[in-house]
Amino acid sequence: MNLNQLPLNSLRAFFAAAKHQNFTKAAQELCVTQTAVSQQVKGLESKLGITLFNRMPRGISLTMEGVRLFPVVEKVFSDLSLNLDNLKLGADRELINIGVVGTFAINWLLPKLRDFYQSHPHIELRISTNNNIADTFAEGLDYTIRFGRGNWHCTVAEHLFDTPL
C-alpha cells in the first residue's frame, strides 16, 4: 500500500478500538464520538479490503486479520511516540527486545505498557509476537515470555504467574 494514502486517523481509531475491544471506550480515549470511531474503522476496512472486527449485538472482537494488524500498529505508534519523546527530551533510552505470545501481549502486556513507560521513561521496549516458540538468540531478544513449565533448552526461566488454559 502506498504510505501517502495511509489513513492515520483510521489507524488510531482501529488501535484504540482493538485495545479496548469497544468503540465507545475508544471514542472516549480519542475525544470523538462512537460513530466517528466506527466510521473511521469502516473506512480503514474498506481501504484495506479486509474486515478487522467482528461486530456482534453486544460488542466487537478482532478478526484474525485484526489480531495480526494490532501488534504492528501498536509497535508503530509506540516507536513513534518514544522517538518523539526522545527528540523532545534529548535523552537516550535503554532498548529491551521482548518476544511474547500474541494473545498474552494483547490481553495482559499491552494494557500495562502505559504505566510501565510512565514509571520507566528511560526504557524502550520492542515487543515481537510469536507462537510460544522463539529463538531468543537468533531473533535478538533479550527476554521471552512463554507459557509452560520453564524447562526450555539453554534458558533460565522465572515463573511469573499461573494462568488457566
PDB file of C-alpha atoms in Angstrom, residues 10-31 37 41 52-53 60-63 66-67 69-75 77-78 81 102-115 117-118:
ATOM      1  CA  SER A  10      -8.328   5.436  10.890  1.00  0.00           C
ATOM      2  CA  LEU A  11      -5.318   3.543  12.233  1.00  0.00           C
ATOM      3  CA  ARG A  12      -5.594   5.459  15.522  1.00  0.00           C
ATOM      4  CA  ALA A  13      -9.291   4.554  15.710  1.00  0.00           C
ATOM      5  CA  PHE A  14      -8.515   0.901  14.943  1.00  0.00           C
ATOM      6  CA  PHE A  15      -5.760   0.830  17.575  1.00  0.00           C
ATOM      7  CA  ALA A  16      -7.936   2.338  20.310  1.00  0.00           C
ATOM      8  CA  ALA A  17     -10.903   0.084  19.463  1.00  0.00           C
ATOM      9  CA  ALA A  18      -8.707  -3.022  19.378  1.00  0.00           C
ATOM     10  CA  LYS A  19      -7.023  -2.102  22.646  1.00  0.00           C
ATOM     11  CA  HIS A  20     -10.345  -1.577  24.441  1.00  0.00           C
ATOM     12  CA  GLN A  21     -12.377  -4.106  22.411  1.00  0.00           C
ATOM     13  CA  ASN A  22     -15.037  -1.405  22.446  1.00  0.00           C
ATOM     14  CA  PHE A  23     -15.863   1.505  20.123  1.00  0.00           C
ATOM     15  CA  THR A  24     -17.308   3.650  22.934  1.00  0.00           C
ATOM     16  CA  LYS A  25     -14.184   3.405  25.107  1.00  0.00           C
ATOM     17  CA  ALA A  26     -12.037   4.070  22.037  1.00  0.00           C
ATOM     18  CA  ALA A  27     -14.109   7.182  21.341  1.00  0.00           C
ATOM     19  CA  GLN A  28     -13.586   8.398  24.911  1.00  0.00           C
ATOM     20  CA  GLU A  29      -9.823   7.902  24.589  1.00  0.00           C
ATOM     21  CA  LEU A  30      -9.715   9.796  21.276  1.00  0.00           C
ATOM     22  CA  CYS A  31     -12.192  12.507  22.378  1.00  0.00           C
ATOM     23  CA  VAL A  37     -14.617   5.699  15.575  1.00  0.00           C
ATOM     24  CA  VAL A  41     -12.671   1.760  11.241  1.00  0.00           C
ATOM     25  CA  LEU A  52     -10.848  -6.086  11.161  1.00  0.00           C
ATOM     26  CA  PHE A  53     -13.650  -6.532  13.693  1.00  0.00           C
ATOM     27  CA  ILE A  60     -16.824  -6.266  18.982  1.00  0.00           C
ATOM     28  CA  SER A  61     -13.935  -8.671  18.683  1.00  0.00           C
ATOM     29  CA  LEU A  62     -10.910  -8.727  16.426  1.00  0.00           C
ATOM     30  CA  THR A  63     -10.940 -10.927  13.346  1.00  0.00           C
ATOM     31  CA  GLY A  66      -7.300  -7.597  13.137  1.00  0.00           C
ATOM     32  CA  VAL A  67      -5.268  -9.751  15.519  1.00  0.00           C
ATOM     33  CA  LEU A  69      -2.589  -5.982  12.417  1.00  0.00           C
ATOM     34  CA  PHE A  70      -2.914  -4.876  16.054  1.00  0.00           C
ATOM     35  CA  PRO A  71       0.668  -5.549  17.243  1.00  0.00           C
ATOM     36  CA  VAL A  72       2.066  -3.953  14.089  1.00  0.00           C
ATOM     37  CA  VAL A  73       0.062  -0.758  14.600  1.00  0.00           C
ATOM     38  CA  GLU A  74       0.861  -0.779  18.326  1.00  0.00           C
ATOM     39  CA  LYS A  75       4.582  -1.040  17.579  1.00  0.00           C
ATOM     40  CA  PHE A  77       2.613   4.116  17.348  1.00  0.00           C
ATOM     41  CA  SER A  78       4.800   3.114  20.291  1.00  0.00           C
ATOM     42  CA  SER A  81       5.770   8.123  20.497  1.00  0.00           C
ATOM     43  CA  GLY A 102       0.405 -12.684  20.767  1.00  0.00           C
ATOM     44  CA  THR A 103      -2.673 -13.410  22.872  1.00  0.00           C
ATOM     45  CA  PHE A 104      -0.726 -12.718  26.070  1.00  0.00           C
ATOM     46  CA  ALA A 105       0.558  -9.464  24.590  1.00  0.00           C
ATOM     47  CA  ILE A 106      -2.916  -8.249  23.659  1.00  0.00           C
ATOM     48  CA  ASN A 107      -4.741  -9.396  26.774  1.00  0.00           C
ATOM     49  CA  TRP A 108      -2.165  -8.720  29.517  1.00  0.00           C
ATOM     50  CA  LEU A 109       1.034  -6.975  28.466  1.00  0.00           C
ATOM     51  CA  LEU A 110      -0.101  -4.155  26.163  1.00  0.00           C
ATOM     52  CA  PRO A 111      -2.704  -2.744  28.593  1.00  0.00           C
ATOM     53  CA  LYS A 112       0.080  -2.347  31.187  1.00  0.00           C
ATOM     54  CA  LEU A 113       2.605  -0.574  28.946  1.00  0.00           C
ATOM     55  CA  ARG A 114       1.404   2.970  29.613  1.00  0.00           C
ATOM     56  CA  ASP A 115       2.030   2.564  33.348  1.00  0.00           C
ATOM     57  CA  TYR A 117       6.544   3.766  30.401  1.00  0.00           C
ATOM     58  CA  GLN A 118       5.459   6.334  32.979  1.00  0.00           C
TER      59      GLN A 118
END
